[in-house]
Amino acid sequence: MTTSQAAPAAVKILIAGGFGVGKTTLVGAVSEVAPLRTEELLTTASIGVDDLAGVGQKDTTTVALDFGRITVSQDLVVYLFGTPGQERFWFMWNDLVNGALGGVVIADTRRLESSFASIDFFESRDIPFVVAINCFYGHNTRTADEIRAALDLDPHVPLLVGDVRERPFGRDVLLALVDHLMSLPVAVG
């Protein structure tokens, strides 16, 4: 006699932010499987099209998505979808957001303005999100209050500061999103 086991529930989380802030890195740091990446080399064709300010050492870019997976239990799997950061690829966000339970906005204090579009994206769709400040090599020149004010974040939006290359920080960001989602009122109707 064979028994069929129900497929686990799936949760989708969108990872967004500006170009070069660490979206691909976060997905890679927390995924239990080798992440699917759609990175391509930056070429001279991007000169004058993409804003490369502050990302001088970057030589690749995500052109479609990053994808990772975390199995929480046999009944629950979390799927991570990283968005492309360059403005010319933002059209992908509209497809990637379908079915997302929440989001993570990754920001870099050296270029906070590159995160405005991601925050606006989630807010305009009423999708709960947290903000993760990626401190590249420990570099952070602003306090949490200064960052919150600069990003014009609502007081209820969680803000975490750390290095997305470190798996424990990535875990903490995702747990903060779960806590945030659980704290929201449940819509009845």
mmCIF file with all atom_site columns, C-alpha atoms in Angstrom:
data_model
loop_
_atom_site.group_PDB
_atom_site.id
_atom_site.type_symbol
_atom_site.label_atom_id
_atom_site.label_alt_id
_atom_site.label_comp_id
_atom_site.label_asym_id
_atom_site.label_entity_id
_atom_site.label_seq_id
_atom_site.pdbx_PDB_ins_code
_atom_site.Cartn_x
_atom_site.Cartn_y
_atom_site.Cartn_z
_atom_site.occupancy
_atom_site.B_iso_or_equiv
_atom_site.pdbx_formal_charge
_atom_site.auth_seq_id
_atom_site.auth_comp_id
_atom_site.auth_asym_id
_atom_site.auth_atom_id
_atom_site.pdbx_PDB_model_num
ATOM 1   C CA . MET A 1 1   ? 0.000   0.000  0.000   1.00 0.00 ? 1   MET A CA 1
ATOM 2   C CA . THR A 1 2   ? 1.356   3.416  -0.930  1.00 0.00 ? 2   THR A CA 1
ATOM 3   C CA . THR A 1 3   ? 0.461   6.616  0.755   1.00 0.00 ? 3   THR A CA 1
ATOM 4   C CA . SER A 1 4   ? 0.639   9.917  -0.988  1.00 0.00 ? 4   SER A CA 1
ATOM 5   C CA . GLN A 1 5   ? 2.125   12.758 0.929   1.00 0.00 ? 5   GLN A CA 1
ATOM 6   C CA . ALA A 1 6   ? 0.762   16.245 0.426   1.00 0.00 ? 6   ALA A CA 1
ATOM 7   C CA . ALA A 1 7   ? 3.125   18.769 -1.081  1.00 0.00 ? 7   ALA A CA 1
ATOM 8   C CA . PRO A 1 8   ? 4.523   21.229 1.432   1.00 0.00 ? 8   PRO A CA 1
ATOM 9   C CA . ALA A 1 9   ? 3.030   24.694 1.686   1.00 0.00 ? 9   ALA A CA 1
ATOM 10  C CA . ALA A 1 10  ? 5.107   27.216 -0.221  1.00 0.00 ? 10  ALA A CA 1
ATOM 11  C CA . VAL A 1 11  ? 5.893   30.756 0.864   1.00 0.00 ? 11  VAL A CA 1
ATOM 12  C CA . LYS A 1 12  ? 7.346   33.267 -1.572  1.00 0.00 ? 12  LYS A CA 1
ATOM 13  C CA . ILE A 1 13  ? 9.551   36.146 -0.446  1.00 0.00 ? 13  ILE A CA 1
ATOM 14  C CA . LEU A 1 14  ? 10.838  38.851 -2.789  1.00 0.00 ? 14  LEU A CA 1
ATOM 15  C CA . ILE A 1 15  ? 14.324  40.296 -2.246  1.00 0.00 ? 15  ILE A CA 1
ATOM 16  C CA . ALA A 1 16  ? 14.645  43.779 -3.771  1.00 0.00 ? 16  ALA A CA 1
ATOM 17  C CA . GLY A 1 17  ? 16.940  46.781 -3.712  1.00 0.00 ? 17  GLY A CA 1
ATOM 18  C CA . GLY A 1 18  ? 19.114  48.917 -5.898  1.00 0.00 ? 18  GLY A CA 1
ATOM 19  C CA . PHE A 1 19  ? 21.887  47.810 -8.202  1.00 0.00 ? 19  PHE A CA 1
ATOM 20  C CA . GLY A 1 20  ? 24.786  46.192 -6.360  1.00 0.00 ? 20  GLY A CA 1
ATOM 21  C CA . VAL A 1 21  ? 23.342  46.256 -2.824  1.00 0.00 ? 21  VAL A CA 1
ATOM 22  C CA . GLY A 1 22  ? 23.653  42.500 -2.167  1.00 0.00 ? 22  GLY A CA 1
ATOM 23  C CA . LYS A 1 23  ? 20.437  40.802 -3.299  1.00 0.00 ? 23  LYS A CA 1
ATOM 24  C CA . THR A 1 24  ? 22.221  37.938 -5.070  1.00 0.00 ? 24  THR A CA 1
ATOM 25  C CA . THR A 1 25  ? 24.575  37.621 -2.110  1.00 0.00 ? 25  THR A CA 1
ATOM 26  C CA . LEU A 1 26  ? 21.718  37.355 0.419   1.00 0.00 ? 26  LEU A CA 1
ATOM 27  C CA . VAL A 1 27  ? 19.909  34.681 -1.587  1.00 0.00 ? 27  VAL A CA 1
ATOM 28  C CA . GLY A 1 28  ? 23.154  32.728 -1.873  1.00 0.00 ? 28  GLY A CA 1
ATOM 29  C CA . ALA A 1 29  ? 23.949  33.091 1.824   1.00 0.00 ? 29  ALA A CA 1
ATOM 30  C CA . VAL A 1 30  ? 20.672  31.619 3.076   1.00 0.00 ? 30  VAL A CA 1
ATOM 31  C CA . SER A 1 31  ? 19.596  29.189 0.344   1.00 0.00 ? 31  SER A CA 1
ATOM 32  C CA . GLU A 1 32  ? 19.948  25.487 1.168   1.00 0.00 ? 32  GLU A CA 1
ATOM 33  C CA . VAL A 1 33  ? 20.540  24.720 -2.501  1.00 0.00 ? 33  VAL A CA 1
ATOM 34  C CA . ALA A 1 34  ? 22.892  26.311 -4.968  1.00 0.00 ? 34  ALA A CA 1
ATOM 35  C CA . PRO A 1 35  ? 20.882  29.357 -6.028  1.00 0.00 ? 35  PRO A CA 1
ATOM 36  C CA . LEU A 1 36  ? 19.748  29.884 -9.570  1.00 0.00 ? 36  LEU A CA 1
ATOM 37  C CA . ARG A 1 37  ? 21.376  33.079 -10.783 1.00 0.00 ? 37  ARG A CA 1
ATOM 38  C CA . THR A 1 38  ? 20.866  34.953 -14.027 1.00 0.00 ? 38  THR A CA 1
ATOM 39  C CA . GLU A 1 39  ? 23.981  37.077 -13.857 1.00 0.00 ? 39  GLU A CA 1
ATOM 40  C CA . GLU A 1 40  ? 25.682  38.461 -16.904 1.00 0.00 ? 40  GLU A CA 1
ATOM 41  C CA . LEU A 1 41  ? 28.900  40.400 -17.318 1.00 0.00 ? 41  LEU A CA 1
ATOM 42  C CA . LEU A 1 42  ? 28.638  44.165 -17.358 1.00 0.00 ? 42  LEU A CA 1
ATOM 43  C CA . THR A 1 43  ? 29.756  45.505 -20.706 1.00 0.00 ? 43  THR A CA 1
ATOM 44  C CA . THR A 1 44  ? 30.473  48.896 -22.191 1.00 0.00 ? 44  THR A CA 1
ATOM 45  C CA . ALA A 1 45  ? 26.864  48.854 -23.458 1.00 0.00 ? 45  ALA A CA 1
ATOM 46  C CA . SER A 1 46  ? 25.757  49.754 -19.919 1.00 0.00 ? 46  SER A CA 1
ATOM 47  C CA . ILE A 1 47  ? 27.779  52.981 -19.905 1.00 0.00 ? 47  ILE A CA 1
ATOM 48  C CA . GLY A 1 48  ? 25.360  55.884 -19.785 1.00 0.00 ? 48  GLY A CA 1
ATOM 49  C CA . VAL A 1 49  ? 22.433  53.487 -19.242 1.00 0.00 ? 49  VAL A CA 1
ATOM 50  C CA . ASP A 1 50  ? 23.147  52.058 -15.796 1.00 0.00 ? 50  ASP A CA 1
ATOM 51  C CA . ASP A 1 51  ? 24.233  54.080 -12.785 1.00 0.00 ? 51  ASP A CA 1
ATOM 52  C CA . LEU A 1 52  ? 27.460  52.408 -11.680 1.00 0.00 ? 52  LEU A CA 1
ATOM 53  C CA . ALA A 1 53  ? 28.292  55.020 -9.027  1.00 0.00 ? 53  ALA A CA 1
ATOM 54  C CA . GLY A 1 54  ? 29.424  53.360 -5.814  1.00 0.00 ? 54  GLY A CA 1
ATOM 55  C CA . VAL A 1 55  ? 29.726  49.879 -7.332  1.00 0.00 ? 55  VAL A CA 1
ATOM 56  C CA . GLY A 1 56  ? 33.089  50.268 -9.057  1.00 0.00 ? 56  GLY A CA 1
ATOM 57  C CA . GLN A 1 57  ? 34.291  46.684 -8.434  1.00 0.00 ? 57  GLN A CA 1
ATOM 58  C CA . LYS A 1 58  ? 31.069  45.042 -9.652  1.00 0.00 ? 58  LYS A CA 1
ATOM 59  C CA . ASP A 1 59  ? 31.481  43.225 -12.957 1.00 0.00 ? 59  ASP A CA 1
ATOM 60  C CA . THR A 1 60  ? 28.213  41.223 -13.208 1.00 0.00 ? 60  THR A CA 1
ATOM 61  C CA . THR A 1 61  ? 24.538  42.013 -12.872 1.00 0.00 ? 61  THR A CA 1
ATOM 62  C CA . THR A 1 62  ? 21.304  40.063 -12.403 1.00 0.00 ? 62  THR A CA 1
ATOM 63  C CA . VAL A 1 63  ? 19.226  40.335 -15.555 1.00 0.00 ? 63  VAL A CA 1
ATOM 64  C CA . ALA A 1 64  ? 16.133  38.338 -14.565 1.00 0.00 ? 64  ALA A CA 1
ATOM 65  C CA . LEU A 1 65  ? 16.121  36.884 -11.049 1.00 0.00 ? 65  LEU A CA 1
ATOM 66  C CA . ASP A 1 66  ? 17.916  34.966 -8.349  1.00 0.00 ? 66  ASP A CA 1
ATOM 67  C CA . PHE A 1 67  ? 16.175  31.956 -6.845  1.00 0.00 ? 67  PHE A CA 1
ATOM 68  C CA . GLY A 1 68  ? 16.835  30.093 -3.612  1.00 0.00 ? 68  GLY A CA 1
ATOM 69  C CA . ARG A 1 69  ? 15.024  27.701 -1.308  1.00 0.00 ? 69  ARG A CA 1
ATOM 70  C CA . ILE A 1 70  ? 14.810  27.085 2.420   1.00 0.00 ? 70  ILE A CA 1
ATOM 71  C CA . THR A 1 71  ? 12.993  24.007 3.743   1.00 0.00 ? 71  THR A CA 1
ATOM 72  C CA . VAL A 1 72  ? 11.575  24.949 7.124   1.00 0.00 ? 72  VAL A CA 1
ATOM 73  C CA . SER A 1 73  ? 9.892   21.572 7.673   1.00 0.00 ? 73  SER A CA 1
ATOM 74  C CA . GLN A 1 74  ? 8.391   18.772 5.612   1.00 0.00 ? 74  GLN A CA 1
ATOM 75  C CA . ASP A 1 75  ? 5.240   20.908 5.524   1.00 0.00 ? 75  ASP A CA 1
ATOM 76  C CA . LEU A 1 76  ? 6.748   24.316 4.673   1.00 0.00 ? 76  LEU A CA 1
ATOM 77  C CA . VAL A 1 77  ? 9.199   25.566 2.039   1.00 0.00 ? 77  VAL A CA 1
ATOM 78  C CA . VAL A 1 78  ? 10.290  29.176 1.574   1.00 0.00 ? 78  VAL A CA 1
ATOM 79  C CA . TYR A 1 79  ? 11.181  30.328 -1.937  1.00 0.00 ? 79  TYR A CA 1
ATOM 80  C CA . LEU A 1 80  ? 13.350  33.407 -2.326  1.00 0.00 ? 80  LEU A CA 1
ATOM 81  C CA . PHE A 1 81  ? 13.185  35.492 -5.485  1.00 0.00 ? 81  PHE A CA 1
ATOM 82  C CA . GLY A 1 82  ? 15.843  38.175 -5.902  1.00 0.00 ? 82  GLY A CA 1
ATOM 83  C CA . THR A 1 83  ? 14.974  41.009 -8.268  1.00 0.00 ? 83  THR A CA 1
ATOM 84  C CA . PRO A 1 84  ? 17.315  42.692 -10.737 1.00 0.00 ? 84  PRO A CA 1
ATOM 85  C CA . GLY A 1 85  ? 18.479  46.051 -9.437  1.00 0.00 ? 85  GLY A CA 1
ATOM 86  C CA . GLN A 1 86  ? 19.073  48.034 -12.598 1.00 0.00 ? 86  GLN A CA 1
ATOM 87  C CA . GLU A 1 87  ? 16.205  50.256 -13.675 1.00 0.00 ? 87  GLU A CA 1
ATOM 88  C CA . ARG A 1 88  ? 16.114  48.791 -17.178 1.00 0.00 ? 88  ARG A CA 1
ATOM 89  C CA . PHE A 1 89  ? 15.175  45.394 -15.680 1.00 0.00 ? 89  PHE A CA 1
ATOM 90  C CA . TRP A 1 90  ? 12.520  46.625 -13.219 1.00 0.00 ? 90  TRP A CA 1
ATOM 91  C CA . PHE A 1 91  ? 9.720   45.359 -15.451 1.00 0.00 ? 91  PHE A CA 1
ATOM 92  C CA . MET A 1 92  ? 10.615  41.888 -14.099 1.00 0.00 ? 92  MET A CA 1
ATOM 93  C CA . TRP A 1 93  ? 9.473   42.933 -10.610 1.00 0.00 ? 93  TRP A CA 1
ATOM 94  C CA . ASN A 1 94  ? 5.818   42.973 -11.680 1.00 0.00 ? 94  ASN A CA 1
ATOM 95  C CA . ASP A 1 95  ? 5.938   39.272 -12.531 1.00 0.00 ? 95  ASP A CA 1
ATOM 96  C CA . LEU A 1 96  ? 8.179   38.244 -9.651  1.00 0.00 ? 96  LEU A CA 1
ATOM 97  C CA . VAL A 1 97  ? 5.922   39.832 -7.019  1.00 0.00 ? 97  VAL A CA 1
ATOM 98  C CA . ASN A 1 98  ? 2.898   37.661 -7.887  1.00 0.00 ? 98  ASN A CA 1
ATOM 99  C CA . GLY A 1 99  ? 2.117   35.485 -4.880  1.00 0.00 ? 99  GLY A CA 1
ATOM 100 C CA . ALA A 1 100 ? 4.757   37.037 -2.617  1.00 0.00 ? 100 ALA A CA 1
ATOM 101 C CA . LEU A 1 101 ? 3.877   37.012 1.066   1.00 0.00 ? 101 LEU A CA 1
ATOM 102 C CA . GLY A 1 102 ? 6.375   39.744 1.876   1.00 0.00 ? 102 GLY A CA 1
ATOM 103 C CA . GLY A 1 103 ? 9.622   41.340 0.889   1.00 0.00 ? 103 GLY A CA 1
ATOM 104 C CA . VAL A 1 104 ? 13.088  42.359 1.940   1.00 0.00 ? 104 VAL A CA 1
ATOM 105 C CA . VAL A 1 105 ? 14.573  45.642 0.764   1.00 0.00 ? 105 VAL A CA 1
ATOM 106 C CA . ILE A 1 106 ? 18.352  45.638 0.905   1.00 0.00 ? 106 ILE A CA 1
ATOM 107 C CA . ALA A 1 107 ? 19.976  49.050 1.168   1.00 0.00 ? 107 ALA A CA 1
ATOM 108 C CA . ASP A 1 108 ? 23.517  50.417 1.212   1.00 0.00 ? 108 ASP A CA 1
ATOM 109 C CA . THR A 1 109 ? 24.102  53.493 3.406   1.00 0.00 ? 109 THR A CA 1
ATOM 110 C CA . ARG A 1 110 ? 26.523  54.860 0.808   1.00 0.00 ? 110 ARG A CA 1
ATOM 111 C CA . ARG A 1 111 ? 23.663  54.976 -1.756  1.00 0.00 ? 111 ARG A CA 1
ATOM 112 C CA . LEU A 1 112 ? 20.367  55.004 0.140   1.00 0.00 ? 112 LEU A CA 1
ATOM 113 C CA . GLU A 1 113 ? 18.578  56.640 -2.797  1.00 0.00 ? 113 GLU A CA 1
ATOM 114 C CA . SER A 1 114 ? 18.992  53.406 -4.768  1.00 0.00 ? 114 SER A CA 1
ATOM 115 C CA . SER A 1 115 ? 16.479  51.789 -2.396  1.00 0.00 ? 115 SER A CA 1
ATOM 116 C CA . PHE A 1 116 ? 13.652  54.308 -2.830  1.00 0.00 ? 116 PHE A CA 1
ATOM 117 C CA . ALA A 1 117 ? 12.130  52.482 -5.807  1.00 0.00 ? 117 ALA A CA 1
ATOM 118 C CA . SER A 1 118 ? 12.021  49.155 -3.941  1.00 0.00 ? 118 SER A CA 1
ATOM 119 C CA . ILE A 1 119 ? 10.343  50.693 -0.904  1.00 0.00 ? 119 ILE A CA 1
ATOM 120 C CA . ASP A 1 120 ? 7.820   52.488 -3.126  1.00 0.00 ? 120 ASP A CA 1
ATOM 121 C CA . PHE A 1 121 ? 7.179   49.227 -4.997  1.00 0.00 ? 121 PHE A CA 1
ATOM 122 C CA . PHE A 1 122 ? 6.205   47.308 -1.850  1.00 0.00 ? 122 PHE A CA 1
ATOM 123 C CA . GLU A 1 123 ? 4.279   50.202 -0.293  1.00 0.00 ? 123 GLU A CA 1
ATOM 124 C CA . SER A 1 124 ? 2.216   50.837 -3.435  1.00 0.00 ? 124 SER A CA 1
ATOM 125 C CA . ARG A 1 125 ? 1.147   47.170 -3.469  1.00 0.00 ? 125 ARG A CA 1
ATOM 126 C CA . ASP A 1 126 ? 0.530   46.911 0.295   1.00 0.00 ? 126 ASP A CA 1
ATOM 127 C CA . ILE A 1 127 ? 3.125   44.152 0.580   1.00 0.00 ? 127 ILE A CA 1
ATOM 128 C CA . PRO A 1 128 ? 4.752   43.990 4.025   1.00 0.00 ? 128 PRO A CA 1
ATOM 129 C CA . PHE A 1 129 ? 8.539   44.298 4.010   1.00 0.00 ? 129 PHE A CA 1
ATOM 130 C CA . VAL A 1 130 ? 11.610  44.741 6.169   1.00 0.00 ? 130 VAL A CA 1
ATOM 131 C CA . VAL A 1 131 ? 14.729  46.747 5.382   1.00 0.00 ? 131 VAL A CA 1
ATOM 132 C CA . ALA A 1 132 ? 18.182  45.186 5.670   1.00 0.00 ? 132 ALA A CA 1
ATOM 133 C CA . ILE A 1 133 ? 21.081  47.619 5.678   1.00 0.00 ? 133 ILE A CA 1
ATOM 134 C CA . ASN A 1 134 ? 24.030  45.817 4.113   1.00 0.00 ? 134 ASN A CA 1
ATOM 135 C CA . CYS A 1 135 ? 27.197  47.054 5.780   1.00 0.00 ? 135 CYS A CA 1
ATOM 136 C CA . PHE A 1 136 ? 29.829  46.223 3.200   1.00 0.00 ? 136 PHE A CA 1
ATOM 137 C CA . TYR A 1 137 ? 32.956  45.284 5.141   1.00 0.00 ? 137 TYR A CA 1
ATOM 138 C CA . GLY A 1 138 ? 31.464  46.833 8.279   1.00 0.00 ? 138 GLY A CA 1
ATOM 139 C CA . HIS A 1 139 ? 31.008  50.203 6.554   1.00 0.00 ? 139 HIS A CA 1
ATOM 140 C CA . ASN A 1 140 ? 28.061  52.130 7.984   1.00 0.00 ? 140 ASN A CA 1
ATOM 141 C CA . THR A 1 141 ? 28.202  55.874 8.531   1.00 0.00 ? 141 THR A CA 1
ATOM 142 C CA . ARG A 1 142 ? 24.622  56.406 9.768   1.00 0.00 ? 142 ARG A CA 1
ATOM 143 C CA . THR A 1 143 ? 22.555  55.545 12.794  1.00 0.00 ? 143 THR A CA 1
ATOM 144 C CA . ALA A 1 144 ? 19.362  53.522 12.509  1.00 0.00 ? 144 ALA A CA 1
ATOM 145 C CA . ASP A 1 145 ? 17.318  56.678 13.166  1.00 0.00 ? 145 ASP A CA 1
ATOM 146 C CA . GLU A 1 146 ? 19.160  58.558 10.393  1.00 0.00 ? 146 GLU A CA 1
ATOM 147 C CA . ILE A 1 147 ? 18.589  55.672 7.972   1.00 0.00 ? 147 ILE A CA 1
ATOM 148 C CA . ARG A 1 148 ? 14.903  55.409 8.910   1.00 0.00 ? 148 ARG A CA 1
ATOM 149 C CA . ALA A 1 149 ? 14.457  59.161 8.348   1.00 0.00 ? 149 ALA A CA 1
ATOM 150 C CA . ALA A 1 150 ? 16.368  59.150 5.047   1.00 0.00 ? 150 ALA A CA 1
ATOM 151 C CA . LEU A 1 151 ? 14.246  56.249 3.741   1.00 0.00 ? 151 LEU A CA 1
ATOM 152 C CA . ASP A 1 152 ? 11.058  57.801 5.174   1.00 0.00 ? 152 ASP A CA 1
ATOM 153 C CA . LEU A 1 153 ? 10.151  54.442 6.729   1.00 0.00 ? 153 LEU A CA 1
ATOM 154 C CA . ASP A 1 154 ? 6.985   53.972 8.712   1.00 0.00 ? 154 ASP A CA 1
ATOM 155 C CA . PRO A 1 155 ? 7.825   53.260 12.367  1.00 0.00 ? 155 PRO A CA 1
ATOM 156 C CA . HIS A 1 156 ? 6.400   49.723 12.146  1.00 0.00 ? 156 HIS A CA 1
ATOM 157 C CA . VAL A 1 157 ? 8.779   48.638 9.320   1.00 0.00 ? 157 VAL A CA 1
ATOM 158 C CA . PRO A 1 158 ? 11.623  46.592 10.834  1.00 0.00 ? 158 PRO A CA 1
ATOM 159 C CA . LEU A 1 159 ? 15.169  47.805 10.083  1.00 0.00 ? 159 LEU A CA 1
ATOM 160 C CA . LEU A 1 160 ? 18.163  45.515 10.532  1.00 0.00 ? 160 LEU A CA 1
ATOM 161 C CA . VAL A 1 161 ? 21.848  46.316 10.083  1.00 0.00 ? 161 VAL A CA 1
ATOM 162 C CA . GLY A 1 162 ? 24.488  43.722 9.186   1.00 0.00 ? 162 GLY A CA 1
ATOM 163 C CA . ASP A 1 163 ? 26.415  41.963 6.434   1.00 0.00 ? 163 ASP A CA 1
ATOM 164 C CA . VAL A 1 164 ? 24.303  39.962 3.952   1.00 0.00 ? 164 VAL A CA 1
ATOM 165 C CA . ARG A 1 165 ? 27.260  37.679 3.236   1.00 0.00 ? 165 ARG A CA 1
ATOM 166 C CA . GLU A 1 166 ? 26.815  36.233 6.720   1.00 0.00 ? 166 GLU A CA 1
ATOM 167 C CA . ARG A 1 167 ? 24.211  33.482 6.877   1.00 0.00 ? 167 ARG A CA 1
ATOM 168 C CA . PRO A 1 168 ? 23.131  34.348 10.470  1.00 0.00 ? 168 PRO A CA 1
ATOM 169 C CA . PHE A 1 169 ? 22.325  37.916 9.424   1.00 0.00 ? 169 PHE A CA 1
ATOM 170 C CA . GLY A 1 170 ? 20.320  36.644 6.431   1.00 0.00 ? 170 GLY A CA 1
ATOM 171 C CA . ARG A 1 171 ? 18.436  34.306 8.745   1.00 0.00 ? 171 ARG A CA 1
ATOM 172 C CA . ASP A 1 172 ? 17.728  37.183 11.138  1.00 0.00 ? 172 ASP A CA 1
ATOM 173 C CA . VAL A 1 173 ? 16.385  39.314 8.285   1.00 0.00 ? 173 VAL A CA 1
ATOM 174 C CA . LEU A 1 174 ? 13.997  36.564 7.182   1.00 0.00 ? 174 LEU A CA 1
ATOM 175 C CA . LEU A 1 175 ? 12.882  35.904 10.766  1.00 0.00 ? 175 LEU A CA 1
ATOM 176 C CA . ALA A 1 176 ? 12.234  39.638 11.229  1.00 0.00 ? 176 ALA A CA 1
ATOM 177 C CA . LEU A 1 177 ? 10.015  39.509 8.144   1.00 0.00 ? 177 LEU A CA 1
ATOM 178 C CA . VAL A 1 178 ? 8.108   36.536 9.560   1.00 0.00 ? 178 VAL A CA 1
ATOM 179 C CA . ASP A 1 179 ? 7.679   38.328 12.901  1.00 0.00 ? 179 ASP A CA 1
ATOM 180 C CA . HIS A 1 180 ? 6.513   41.440 11.056  1.00 0.00 ? 180 HIS A CA 1
ATOM 181 C CA . LEU A 1 181 ? 3.995   39.453 8.997   1.00 0.00 ? 181 LEU A CA 1
ATOM 182 C CA . MET A 1 182 ? 2.653   37.760 12.123  1.00 0.00 ? 182 MET A CA 1
ATOM 183 C CA . SER A 1 183 ? 2.206   41.108 13.882  1.00 0.00 ? 183 SER A CA 1
ATOM 184 C CA . LEU A 1 184 ? -0.055  42.507 11.169  1.00 0.00 ? 184 LEU A CA 1
ATOM 185 C CA . PRO A 1 185 ? -3.824  42.444 11.586  1.00 0.00 ? 185 PRO A CA 1
ATOM 186 C CA . VAL A 1 186 ? -5.549  39.642 9.736   1.00 0.00 ? 186 VAL A CA 1
ATOM 187 C CA . ALA A 1 187 ? -8.029  40.809 7.095   1.00 0.00 ? 187 ALA A CA 1
ATOM 188 C CA . VAL A 1 188 ? -11.436 39.229 7.492   1.00 0.00 ? 188 VAL A CA 1
ATOM 189 C CA . GLY A 1 189 ? -13.893 39.171 4.708   1.00 0.00 ? 189 GLY A CA 1
#
